[in-house]
CSV table of C-alpha atoms in Angstrom, one decimal:
chain,number,residue,atom,x,y,z
G,1,MET,CA,-33.4,30.6,27.2
G,2,SER,CA,-33.0,33.0,30.1
G,3,ALA,CA,-34.6,36.5,29.9
G,4,SER,CA,-31.2,38.1,30.2
G,5,ALA,CA,-30.1,36.6,26.9
G,6,LYS,CA,-32.7,38.5,25.0
G,7,PRO,CA,-31.1,41.5,23.3
G,8,VAL,CA,-32.2,45.0,24.3
G,9,ILE,CA,-33.4,47.2,21.4
G,10,VAL,CA,-32.0,50.7,21.6
G,11,LEU,CA,-33.5,53.4,19.4
G,12,VAL,CA,-31.1,56.3,19.3
G,13,ARG,CA,-32.7,59.8,18.9
G,14,PRO,CA,-35.8,58.4,17.2
G,15,GLN,CA,-37.9,61.0,15.4
G,16,LEU,CA,-41.5,59.8,14.8
G,17,GLY,CA,-43.6,58.3,17.5
G,18,GLN,CA,-45.2,56.2,14.8
G,19,ASN,CA,-41.9,54.5,14.1
G,20,ILE,CA,-41.3,53.8,17.7
G,21,GLY,CA,-44.6,52.0,17.8
G,22,LYS,CA,-43.8,50.0,14.7
G,23,ALA,CA,-40.5,49.0,16.2
G,24,ALA,CA,-42.3,47.8,19.4
G,25,ARG,CA,-44.6,45.7,17.3
G,26,ALA,CA,-41.7,44.2,15.3
G,27,MET,CA,-39.9,43.4,18.5
G,28,LEU,CA,-42.8,41.7,20.2
G,29,ASN,CA,-43.5,39.6,17.1
G,30,PHE,CA,-40.2,37.9,17.8
G,31,GLY,CA,-40.5,37.8,21.6
G,32,LEU,CA,-38.3,40.9,22.4
G,33,THR,CA,-39.7,43.1,25.1
G,34,GLU,CA,-37.0,45.5,26.3
G,35,MET,CA,-36.9,48.8,24.4
G,36,ARG,CA,-34.6,51.7,25.4
G,37,LEU,CA,-34.9,55.2,23.9
G,38,VAL,CA,-32.0,57.6,23.8
G,39,ALA,CA,-33.1,61.2,23.7
G,40,PRO,CA,-36.3,60.8,21.6
G,41,ARG,CA,-36.9,63.9,19.5
G,42,ASP,CA,-40.4,64.5,20.7
G,43,GLY,CA,-40.1,63.4,24.3
G,44,TRP,CA,-41.6,60.4,25.9
G,45,PRO,CA,-44.3,59.1,26.2
G,46,ASN,CA,-45.3,60.0,22.6
G,47,PRO,CA,-49.1,59.7,21.8
G,48,ASP,CA,-48.3,58.6,18.2
G,49,ALA,CA,-46.5,55.5,19.3
G,50,GLY,CA,-49.4,53.5,20.7
G,51,PRO,CA,-51.6,53.3,17.6
G,52,SER,CA,-48.7,52.0,15.5
G,53,ALA,CA,-47.8,49.4,18.0
G,54,SER,CA,-50.9,47.3,17.1
G,55,GLY,CA,-51.1,45.9,20.6
G,56,ALA,CA,-47.5,45.9,21.6
G,57,ASP,CA,-48.3,48.5,24.2
G,58,ALA,CA,-46.6,46.7,27.0
G,59,VAL,CA,-43.3,47.1,25.2
G,60,LEU,CA,-43.9,50.9,25.0
G,61,GLU,CA,-45.0,51.2,28.6
G,62,GLN,CA,-41.9,49.5,29.9
G,63,ALA,CA,-39.6,51.5,27.6
G,64,GLN,CA,-36.8,53.3,29.5
G,65,VAL,CA,-35.4,56.6,28.4
G,66,PHE,CA,-31.7,57.6,28.6
G,67,ALA,CA,-29.9,60.8,27.8
G,68,THR,CA,-26.9,59.1,26.0
G,69,VAL,CA,-26.1,55.9,24.2
G,70,GLN,CA,-23.5,55.2,26.8
G,71,ASP,CA,-26.0,55.2,29.6
G,72,ALA,CA,-28.4,53.1,27.6
G,73,VAL,CA,-25.9,50.3,27.0
G,74,ALA,CA,-24.1,50.5,30.4
G,75,ASP,CA,-25.2,47.1,31.5
G,76,CYS,CA,-24.6,45.4,28.1
G,77,SER,CA,-21.6,43.3,27.3
G,78,PHE,CA,-22.2,43.2,23.5
G,79,VAL,CA,-23.4,46.2,21.5
G,80,TYR,CA,-24.3,45.8,17.9
G,81,ALA,CA,-24.7,48.9,15.7
G,82,SER,CA,-27.2,48.5,12.9
G,83,THR,CA,-25.8,50.5,10.1
G,84,VAL,CA,-24.1,50.2,6.8
G,85,ARG,CA,-20.3,49.7,6.8
G,86,ARG,CA,-18.4,52.8,7.9
G,87,ARG,CA,-15.3,54.0,6.3
G,88,ASP,CA,-14.5,56.1,9.3
G,89,LEU,CA,-14.2,53.2,11.7
G,90,VAL,CA,-12.2,50.0,11.7
G,91,MET,CA,-14.3,47.4,13.4
G,92,PRO,CA,-15.9,44.0,12.7
G,93,VAL,CA,-18.8,44.0,10.3
G,94,ILE,CA,-21.1,41.0,10.5
G,95,GLY,CA,-24.4,39.9,9.1
G,96,PRO,CA,-27.7,39.4,10.9
G,97,GLN,CA,-27.2,35.7,11.2
G,98,GLU,CA,-23.8,36.0,12.8
G,99,MET,CA,-25.2,38.5,15.2
G,100,GLY,CA,-28.0,36.2,16.1
G,101,SER,CA,-25.7,33.4,16.8
G,102,GLN,CA,-23.3,35.5,18.9
G,103,ILE,CA,-26.1,36.7,21.0
G,104,ALA,CA,-27.6,33.2,21.4
G,105,ARG,CA,-24.2,31.8,22.4
G,106,SER,CA,-23.7,34.2,25.2
G,107,SER,CA,-25.5,34.6,28.5
G,108,ALA,CA,-24.3,38.2,28.8
G,109,ARG,CA,-26.6,41.0,28.0
G,110,SER,CA,-26.6,42.4,24.4
G,111,ALA,CA,-27.9,45.6,22.8
G,112,ILE,CA,-28.7,46.5,19.3
G,113,LEU,CA,-28.5,50.1,18.3
G,114,PHE,CA,-30.7,51.7,15.6
G,115,GLY,CA,-30.1,55.3,14.5
G,116,PRO,CA,-32.6,58.1,13.8
G,117,GLU,CA,-34.8,57.6,10.8
G,118,ARG,CA,-33.2,60.1,8.5
G,119,SER,CA,-29.5,60.2,9.3
G,120,GLY,CA,-28.7,56.9,11.0
G,121,LEU,CA,-26.1,56.4,13.7
G,122,GLU,CA,-23.4,58.9,14.3
G,123,THR,CA,-19.8,57.8,14.3
G,124,GLU,CA,-19.6,58.3,18.1
G,125,ASP,CA,-22.5,55.9,18.5
G,126,VAL,CA,-21.0,53.3,16.3
G,127,ALA,CA,-17.6,53.6,18.0
G,128,LEU,CA,-19.3,52.5,21.3
G,129,SER,CA,-20.2,49.2,19.7
G,130,THR,CA,-18.7,45.8,19.6
G,131,ALA,CA,-19.5,45.3,15.9
G,132,ILE,CA,-21.5,46.7,13.0
G,133,VAL,CA,-24.4,44.6,11.9
G,134,THR,CA,-25.4,45.1,8.3
G,135,VAL,CA,-28.3,43.6,6.5
G,136,PRO,CA,-27.2,42.8,2.9
G,137,ILE,CA,-29.6,44.6,0.7
G,138,ASN,CA,-30.0,45.4,-3.0
G,139,PRO,CA,-27.1,47.8,-3.6
G,140,GLU,CA,-29.1,49.6,-6.3
G,141,PHE,CA,-32.1,50.3,-4.2
G,142,GLY,CA,-31.4,49.7,-0.5
G,143,SER,CA,-33.5,51.6,1.9
G,144,LEU,CA,-34.5,49.7,5.0
G,145,ASN,CA,-36.6,51.8,7.3
G,146,LEU,CA,-36.3,51.6,11.1
G,147,ALA,CA,-39.1,49.1,11.7
G,148,GLN,CA,-37.8,46.9,8.8
G,149,ALA,CA,-34.3,46.8,10.3
G,150,VAL,CA,-35.7,46.0,13.7
G,151,ILE,CA,-37.8,43.2,12.4
G,152,LEU,CA,-35.1,41.5,10.4
G,153,LEU,CA,-32.6,41.6,13.3
G,154,ALA,CA,-35.2,40.5,15.8
G,155,TYR,CA,-36.2,37.7,13.5
G,156,GLU,CA,-32.6,36.5,13.1
G,157,TRP,CA,-32.2,36.4,16.8
G,158,SER,CA,-35.5,34.6,17.3
G,159,LYS,CA,-34.4,31.8,14.9
G,160,LEU,CA,-31.8,30.7,17.5
G,161,SER,CA,-34.1,31.1,20.4
G,162,GLU,CA,-36.7,28.6,21.6
G,163,LEU,CA,-39.4,30.3,19.5
G,164,ALA,CA,-37.9,28.8,16.4
G,165,GLN,CA,-38.6,25.2,16.8
G,166,PRO,CA,-38.8,24.2,13.2
G,167,PRO,CA,-42.4,23.2,12.4
G,168,ALA,CA,-42.9,19.6,11.7
G,169,LYS,CA,-42.3,19.1,8.0
G,170,GLU,CA,-45.3,17.0,7.4
G,171,LEU,CA,-48.5,16.6,9.3
G,172,GLU,CA,-48.9,13.1,8.0
G,173,ALA,CA,-46.2,10.6,7.3
G,174,PRO,CA,-46.1,8.8,4.0
G,175,ALA,CA,-48.1,5.6,4.1
G,176,PRO,CA,-46.3,2.3,4.7
G,177,HIS,CA,-45.0,0.8,1.5
G,178,ARG,CA,-47.5,-2.0,1.4
G,179,GLU,CA,-50.3,0.5,1.2
G,180,MET,CA,-48.8,2.1,-1.8
G,181,ASP,CA,-48.2,-1.3,-3.3
G,182,GLY,CA,-51.9,-2.0,-2.8
G,183,LEU,CA,-52.9,1.1,-4.7
G,184,ILE,CA,-50.5,0.3,-7.5
G,185,ALA,CA,-51.8,-3.3,-7.7
G,186,GLN,CA,-55.4,-2.1,-7.9
G,187,LEU,CA,-54.5,0.5,-10.6
G,188,ASP,CA,-52.6,-2.2,-12.6
G,189,GLU,CA,-55.5,-4.6,-12.5
G,190,GLU,CA,-57.9,-1.9,-13.8
G,191,LEU,CA,-55.5,-0.9,-16.5
G,192,VAL,CA,-55.0,-4.5,-17.6
G,193,ALA,CA,-58.8,-4.8,-17.8
G,194,LYS,CA,-58.9,-1.7,-20.0
G,195,GLY,CA,-56.2,-3.0,-22.4
G,196,TYR,CA,-53.9,-0.1,-21.4
G,197,PHE,CA,-50.6,-1.9,-21.6
G,198,HIS,CA,-49.6,-2.0,-25.2
G,199,PRO,CA,-47.4,-3.1,-26.9
G,200,PRO,CA,-46.3,-6.1,-24.7
G,201,SER,CA,-42.7,-5.2,-25.2
G,202,ARG,CA,-43.2,-1.9,-23.5
G,203,THR,CA,-45.4,-3.2,-20.6
G,204,GLN,CA,-42.6,-3.6,-18.1
G,205,ALA,CA,-41.2,-0.1,-18.7
G,206,THR,CA,-44.7,1.4,-18.4
G,207,ARG,CA,-45.3,-0.5,-15.1
G,208,ASN,CA,-42.0,0.9,-13.8
G,209,THR,CA,-43.0,4.4,-14.8
G,210,ILE,CA,-46.3,4.1,-13.0
G,211,ARG,CA,-44.7,2.8,-9.9
G,212,THR,CA,-42.2,5.7,-9.8
G,213,ILE,CA,-45.0,8.2,-10.4
G,214,PHE,CA,-47.1,7.0,-7.5
G,215,THR,CA,-44.2,6.1,-5.1
G,216,LYS,CA,-42.8,9.6,-5.3
G,217,THR,CA,-46.0,11.3,-4.2
G,218,GLY,CA,-45.4,10.7,-0.5
G,219,TRP,CA,-49.1,10.2,0.0
G,220,SER,CA,-50.2,9.3,3.6
G,221,SER,CA,-52.5,6.3,4.4
G,222,ARG,CA,-55.5,8.6,4.3
G,223,GLU,CA,-54.5,9.9,0.9
G,224,VAL,CA,-53.8,6.5,-0.5
G,225,LYS,CA,-57.3,5.4,0.6
G,226,ALA,CA,-58.8,8.5,-1.0
G,227,VAL,CA,-57.0,7.8,-4.3
G,228,ARG,CA,-58.1,4.2,-4.2
G,229,GLY,CA,-61.7,5.4,-3.9
G,230,ILE,CA,-61.2,7.8,-6.8
G,231,ILE,CA,-60.0,4.9,-9.0
G,232,ARG,CA,-63.0,2.8,-8.0
G,233,ALA,CA,-65.3,5.7,-8.9
G,234,LEU,CA,-63.6,6.2,-12.3
G,235,VAL,CA,-64.0,2.6,-13.4
G,236,GLY,CA,-67.4,2.0,-11.8
G,237,PRO,CA,-70.8,2.8,-13.3
G,238,PRO,CA,-72.2,6.3,-12.7
G,239,ARG,CA,-74.1,6.6,-9.4
G,240,ASN,CA,-77.3,8.5,-9.6
G,241,ARG,CA,-77.5,9.9,-6.1
G,242,ASP,CA,-80.6,12.0,-6.8
G,243,GLY,CA,-82.8,9.1,-7.6
G,244,VAL,CA,-82.3,7.4,-4.3
H,1,MET,CA,-28.6,33.2,-11.2
H,2,SER,CA,-31.1,33.3,-14.0
H,3,ALA,CA,-34.0,35.7,-13.7
H,4,SER,CA,-36.5,32.9,-13.8
H,5,ALA,CA,-35.3,31.6,-10.4
H,6,LYS,CA,-36.4,34.7,-8.5
H,7,PRO,CA,-39.7,34.1,-6.8
H,8,VAL,CA,-42.8,35.9,-8.0
H,9,ILE,CA,-44.6,37.8,-5.2
H,10,VAL,CA,-48.4,37.3,-5.5
H,11,LEU,CA,-50.7,39.6,-3.4
H,12,VAL,CA,-54.1,38.0,-3.2
H,13,ARG,CA,-57.0,40.5,-3.0
H,14,PRO,CA,-54.9,43.2,-1.3
H,15,GLN,CA,-56.9,46.0,0.3
H,16,LEU,CA,-54.8,49.1,0.8
H,17,GLY,CA,-52.7,50.7,-2.0
H,18,GLN,CA,-50.3,51.8,0.7
H,19,ASN,CA,-49.6,48.2,1.7
H,20,ILE,CA,-49.0,47.3,-2.0
H,21,GLY,CA,-46.4,50.0,-2.1
H,22,LYS,CA,-44.7,48.9,1.1
H,23,ALA,CA,-44.6,45.3,-0.3
H,24,ALA,CA,-42.9,46.6,-3.4
H,25,ARG,CA,-40.3,48.4,-1.4
H,26,ALA,CA,-39.7,45.3,0.7
H,27,MET,CA,-39.3,43.2,-2.4
H,28,LEU,CA,-36.8,45.5,-4.1
H,29,ASN,CA,-34.7,45.8,-1.0
H,30,PHE,CA,-33.9,42.2,-1.6
H,31,GLY,CA,-33.7,42.2,-5.3
H,32,LEU,CA,-37.2,40.9,-6.1
H,33,THR,CA,-39.0,42.7,-8.9
H,34,GLU,CA,-42.0,40.6,-10.1
H,35,MET,CA,-45.2,41.4,-8.4
H,36,ARG,CA,-48.6,40.0,-9.3
H,37,LEU,CA,-51.9,41.2,-8.0
H,38,VAL,CA,-55.0,39.1,-7.8
H,39,ALA,CA,-58.2,41.1,-7.8
H,40,PRO,CA,-56.9,44.1,-5.8
H,41,ARG,CA,-59.9,45.6,-3.9
H,42,ASP,CA,-59.5,49.1,-5.1
H,43,GLY,CA,-58.5,48.3,-8.7
H,44,TRP,CA,-55.2,49.0,-10.3
H,45,PRO,CA,-53.2,51.2,-10.6
H,46,ASN,CA,-53.8,52.6,-7.2
H,47,PRO,CA,-52.6,56.2,-6.4
H,48,ASP,CA,-51.8,55.3,-2.8
H,49,ALA,CA,-49.2,52.7,-3.8
H,50,GLY,CA,-46.5,54.9,-5.2
H,51,PRO,CA,-45.9,57.1,-2.2
H,52,SER,CA,-45.4,54.1,0.1
H,53,ALA,CA,-43.0,52.4,-2.3
H,54,SER,CA,-40.2,54.8,-1.5
H,55,GLY,CA,-38.7,54.6,-4.9
H,56,ALA,CA,-39.7,51.1,-5.8
H,57,ASP,CA,-41.9,52.4,-8.5
H,58,ALA,CA,-40.6,50.2,-11.2
H,59,VAL,CA,-41.9,47.2,-9.3
H,60,LEU,CA,-45.4,48.7,-9.2
H,61,GLU,CA,-45.3,49.8,-12.9
H,62,GLN,CA,-44.5,46.2,-14.0
H,63,ALA,CA,-47.0,44.6,-11.7
H,64,GLN,CA,-49.5,42.3,-13.5
H,65,VAL,CA,-53.1,41.9,-12.5
H,66,PHE,CA,-55.0,38.6,-12.6
H,67,ALA,CA,-58.6,37.7,-11.8
H,68,THR,CA,-57.8,34.5,-9.9
H,69,VAL,CA,-54.9,33.0,-8.0
H,70,GLN,CA,-55.0,30.1,-10.4
H,71,ASP,CA,-54.3,32.4,-13.3
H,72,ALA,CA,-51.6,34.2,-11.4
H,73,VAL,CA,-49.6,31.1,-10.7
H,74,ALA,CA,-50.3,29.3,-13.9
H,75,ASP,CA,-46.6,29.4,-15.0
H,76,CYS,CA,-45.2,28.5,-11.6
H,77,SER,CA,-44.0,25.1,-10.5
H,78,PHE,CA,-43.7,25.8,-6.8
H,79,VAL,CA,-46.3,27.8,-4.9
H,80,TYR,CA,-45.8,28.8,-1.3
H,81,ALA,CA,-48.7,30.0,0.8
H,82,SER,CA,-47.6,32.5,3.4
H,83,THR,CA,-50.0,31.7,6.3
H,84,VAL,CA,-50.3,30.0,9.6
H,85,ARG,CA,-50.8,26.3,9.8
H,86,ARG,CA,-54.3,25.3,8.6
H,87,ARG,CA,-56.3,22.7,10.3
H,88,ASP,CA,-58.5,22.3,7.3
H,89,LEU,CA,-55.7,21.2,5.0
H,90,VAL,CA,-53.1,18.5,5.2
H,91,MET,CA,-50.0,19.7,3.5
H,92,PRO,CA,-46.3,20.4,4.2
H,93,VAL,CA,-45.6,23.3,6.5
H,94,ILE,CA,-42.1,24.8,6.2
H,95,GLY,CA,-40.2,27.8,7.6
H,96,PRO,CA,-38.8,30.7,5.7
H,97,GLN,CA,-35.3,29.3,5.5
H,98,GLU,CA,-36.4,26.0,4.1
H,99,MET,CA,-38.5,27.9,1.5
H,100,GLY,CA,-35.5,30.0,0.6
H,101,SER,CA,-33.4,27.0,0.1
H,102,GLN,CA,-36.0,25.1,-1.9
H,103,ILE,CA,-36.4,28.1,-4.3
H,104,ALA,CA,-32.7,28.6,-4.6
H,105,ARG,CA,-32.1,24.9,-5.4
H,106,SER,CA,-34.5,24.8,-8.3
H,107,SER,CA,-34.4,26.5,-11.7
H,108,ALA,CA,-38.2,26.3,-12.0
H,109,ARG,CA,-40.4,29.3,-11.3
H,110,SER,CA,-41.8,29.8,-7.8
H,111,ALA,CA,-44.5,32.0,-6.4
H,112,ILE,CA,-45.2,33.1,-2.9
H,113,LEU,CA,-48.8,34.0,-2.0
H,114,PHE,CA,-49.8,36.6,0.5
H,115,GLY,CA,-53.5,37.0,1.6
H,116,PRO,CA,-55.6,40.1,2.1
H,117,GLU,CA,-54.5,42.3,5.1
H,118,ARG,CA,-57.4,41.5,7.4
H,119,SER,CA,-58.4,37.9,6.6
H,120,GLY,CA,-55.4,36.2,5.1
H,121,LEU,CA,-55.5,33.5,2.5
H,122,GLU,CA,-58.7,31.5,1.9
H,123,THR,CA,-58.6,27.7,2.1
H,124,GLU,CA,-59.1,27.5,-1.7
H,125,ASP,CA,-55.9,29.7,-2.2
H,126,VAL,CA,-53.9,27.5,0.2
H,127,ALA,CA,-55.1,24.3,-1.5
H,128,LEU,CA,-53.5,25.5,-4.7
H,129,SER,CA,-50.1,25.6,-3.1
H,130,THR,CA,-47.2,23.2,-2.8
H,131,ALA,CA,-46.5,24.1,0.8
H,132,ILE,CA,-47.4,26.5,3.6
H,133,VAL,CA,-44.6,28.8,4.7
H,134,THR,CA,-45.0,30.1,8.2
H,135,VAL,CA,-42.7,32.6,10.0
H,136,PRO,CA,-42.4,31.3,13.6
H,137,ILE,CA,-43.6,34.3,15.7
H,138,ASN,CA,-44.4,35.0,19.3
H,139,PRO,CA,-47.5,32.9,19.9
H,140,GLU,CA,-48.8,35.3,22.5
H,141,PHE,CA,-48.6,38.3,20.2
H,142,GLY,CA,-48.1,37.3,16.6
H,143,SER,CA,-49.3,39.8,14.1
H,144,LEU,CA,-47.1,40.2,11.1
H,145,ASN,CA,-48.5,42.7,8.6
H,146,LEU,CA,-48.3,42.2,4.9
H,147,ALA,CA,-45.1,44.2,4.3
H,148,GLN,CA,-43.4,42.5,7.2
H,149,ALA,CA,-44.3,39.0,5.9
H,150,VAL,CA,-43.0,40.0,2.4
H,151,ILE,CA,-39.7,41.4,3.7
H,152,LEU,CA,-38.9,38.4,5.9
H,153,LEU,CA,-39.5,35.9,3.1
H,154,ALA,CA,-37.7,38.1,0.5
H,155,TYR,CA,-34.8,38.4,2.9
H,156,GLU,CA,-34.6,34.6,3.5
H,157,TRP,CA,-34.6,34.1,-0.3
H,158,SER,CA,-31.9,36.7,-0.8
H,159,LYS,CA,-29.6,35.0,1.6
H,160,LEU,CA,-29.3,31.9,-0.5
H,161,SER,CA,-29.6,33.6,-3.9
H,162,GLU,CA,-26.1,34.9,-3.9
H,163,LEU,CA,-24.7,31.5,-3.0
H,164,ALA,CA,-27.1,29.7,-5.4
H,165,GLN,CA,-25.0,27.7,-7.8
H,166,PRO,CA,-26.8,26.9,-11.0
H,167,PRO,CA,-28.8,23.8,-9.9
H,168,ALA,CA,-26.9,20.6,-10.5
H,169,LYS,CA,-28.9,18.7,-13.1
H,170,GLU,CA,-32.3,18.6,-11.6
H,171,LEU,CA,-34.1,15.4,-11.9
H,172,GLU,CA,-37.3,16.8,-13.4
H,173,ALA,CA,-38.9,20.0,-12.3
H,174,PRO,CA,-42.5,19.9,-11.3
H,175,ALA,CA,-44.9,20.8,-14.1
H,176,PRO,CA,-46.1,24.4,-14.3
H,177,HIS,CA,-49.2,24.9,-12.3
H,178,ARG,CA,-51.5,25.1,-15.3
H,179,GLU,CA,-50.7,21.6,-16.3
H,180,MET,CA,-51.6,20.2,-12.8
H,181,ASP,CA,-54.7,22.4,-13.1
H,182,GLY,CA,-55.5,20.6,-16.3
H,183,LEU,CA,-55.2,17.2,-14.7
H,184,ILE,CA,-57.3,18.2,-11.8
H,185,ALA,CA,-60.0,19.6,-14.0
H,186,GLN,CA,-60.1,16.4,-16.1
H,187,LEU,CA,-60.3,14.3,-13.0
H,188,ASP,CA,-63.0,16.5,-11.6
H,189,GLU,CA,-65.1,16.2,-14.7
H,190,GLU,CA,-64.9,12.5,-14.7
H,191,LEU,CA,-65.8,12.2,-11.1
H,192,VAL,CA,-68.8,14.5,-11.5
H,193,ALA,CA,-69.9,12.2,-14.4
H,194,LYS,CA,-69.7,9.3,-12.0
H,195,GLY,CA,-71.6,10.9,-9.3
H,196,TYR,CA,-68.6,10.8,-7.0
H,197,PHE,CA,-69.2,14.0,-5.1
H,198,HIS,CA,-71.8,13.4,-2.4
H,199,PRO,CA,-73.3,14.9,-0.4
H,200,PRO,CA,-73.3,18.3,-1.9
H,201,SER,CA,-72.3,19.9,1.4
H,202,ARG,CA,-69.0,18.0,1.4
H,203,THR,CA,-68.2,18.7,-2.3
H,204,GLN,CA,-66.0,21.7,-1.8
H,205,ALA,CA,-64.0,20.1,1.0
H,206,THR,CA,-63.5,16.9,-1.1
H,207,ARG,CA,-62.4,19.1,-4.0
H,208,ASN,CA,-59.8,20.8,-1.8
H,209,THR,CA,-58.6,17.4,-0.6
H,210,ILE,CA,-58.2,16.2,-4.1
H,211,ARG,CA,-56.3,19.3,-5.1
H,212,THR,CA,-53.9,19.0,-2.2
H,213,ILE,CA,-53.3,15.3,-2.9
H,214,PHE,CA,-52.4,15.9,-6.5
H,215,THR,CA,-50.6,19.2,-6.1
H,216,LYS,CA,-48.2,17.7,-3.5
H,217,THR,CA,-47.0,15.1,-5.9
H,218,GLY,CA,-44.5,17.3,-7.6
H,219,TRP,CA,-45.1,15.5,-10.9
H,220,SER,CA,-43.2,16.7,-13.9
H,221,SER,CA,-44.9,17.6,-17.2
H,222,ARG,CA,-44.2,14.1,-18.5
H,223,GLU,CA,-45.7,12.5,-15.4
H,224,VAL,CA,-48.8,14.7,-15.5
H,225,LYS,CA,-49.3,13.6,-19.1
H,226,ALA,CA,-48.9,10.0,-18.1
H,227,VAL,CA,-51.5,10.3,-15.3
H,228,ARG,CA,-53.9,12.0,-17.7
H,229,GLY,CA,-53.6,9.1,-20.0
H,230,ILE,CA,-54.2,6.7,-17.1
H,231,ILE,CA,-57.4,8.6,-16.2
H,232,ARG,CA,-58.6,8.4,-19.8
H,233,ALA,CA,-57.9,4.7,-19.9
H,234,LEU,CA,-59.8,4.1,-16.6
H,235,VAL,CA,-63.0,5.8,-17.7
H,236,GLY,CA,-62.8,4.6,-21.3
H,237,PRO,CA,-64.1,1.4,-22.8
H,238,PRO,CA,-61.8,-1.6,-22.7
H,239,ARG,CA,-59.6,-1.8,-25.8
H,240,ASN,CA,-59.1,-5.2,-27.4
H,241,ARG,CA,-55.7,-4.9,-28.8
H,242,ASP,CA,-55.4,-8.5,-29.8
H,243,GLY,CA,-58.3,-8.5,-32.1
H,244,VAL,CA,-57.0,-5.7,-34.4
């Protein structure tokens, strides 16, 4: 994925330096590095930002400052406004996943706007945008803070980027069938020796149950071997290791 | 969606009250309400938690405290350990989306474990789990804090929860964790009696392996009972059914 496809994170009139730092950390966790600040309340640089960035200092150092939102998104083809739905504007409202996929599909530059901590984006800021992006949250509680909003949208973007190679489901494949068969045969032999199968009319049904129970485990070759060792230990005589 | 399908959030040995509060807020944003605390460092209740919860006080008030992880997940059939991949354990590793979909598909109770802020989950905690859930983050930076990890996993769950149809007749849900614990305790006792654990320096690692092998089976209550009967038969004297 080319660098230009990574969305730019635009913090519009952010208030606390601490929150700018947290947003930088959230970005870098998902591989985003380009932060733009529009008219930060306390100027820039802000000494409170660094300590909250937990090592994402490079993001802060490269942050660019703009006087207006318009300037900040001048080179961006798509602009997403992170906010709740607005009654005052008629424009598309999408979820984080749809935003992530739109950004990933395009090679053009995108920006995501986040408003000031207390008041959120103004109508004028939202009106500049291609779409509103809203994280669906608990309507009875619902209070995402700035860093939380940034991390959720950065995360959704990252899922479609190369970062998000799904982890291998299993570190070890299930054992070949014959190995599980060997385990079941061993167990069966021991159970016969113990007189476990009774009455005879139920023996086949019990054997089927045992087969299902062990087949569904998905045990690897290593695990099948371990369980075979456990069965041997259970039926064998106690070993006095201390004495030897 | 029935209440029992919402995952329980388990904070294992959390350190700062502030972070417990932030986790509560993250949960409630996505409709999660059941928090469990395992041995919180500074006791409970913690006066620092409330101010960080930003109104999610009800989550904190209802939080339950447990002495051990085992107790905290005793009634849960699926346990997800939020951590990076572990070299010391062989178990499934899934992403947040897969976790969300597994939880949404099942009517059985699930828990998600989060470790202490600094050190993360111990191997023993992870060994109790059904799977590791890992958020794919920037490998060159990568430092999700506790509240961030909670919000991302709660968010992924919430995306599927609205869509979650009542699960179509599940085959059989995995047994609650306490039943699997019972099986493992029984097996452990018999193996100790047989002198299986040797040398002593390897005992804990072997116990972790055994726990993982059996936890991953997904056995139902009925199957756990059957295997416990098999263990009893293997260690018991042969029964001569013909003679009686």
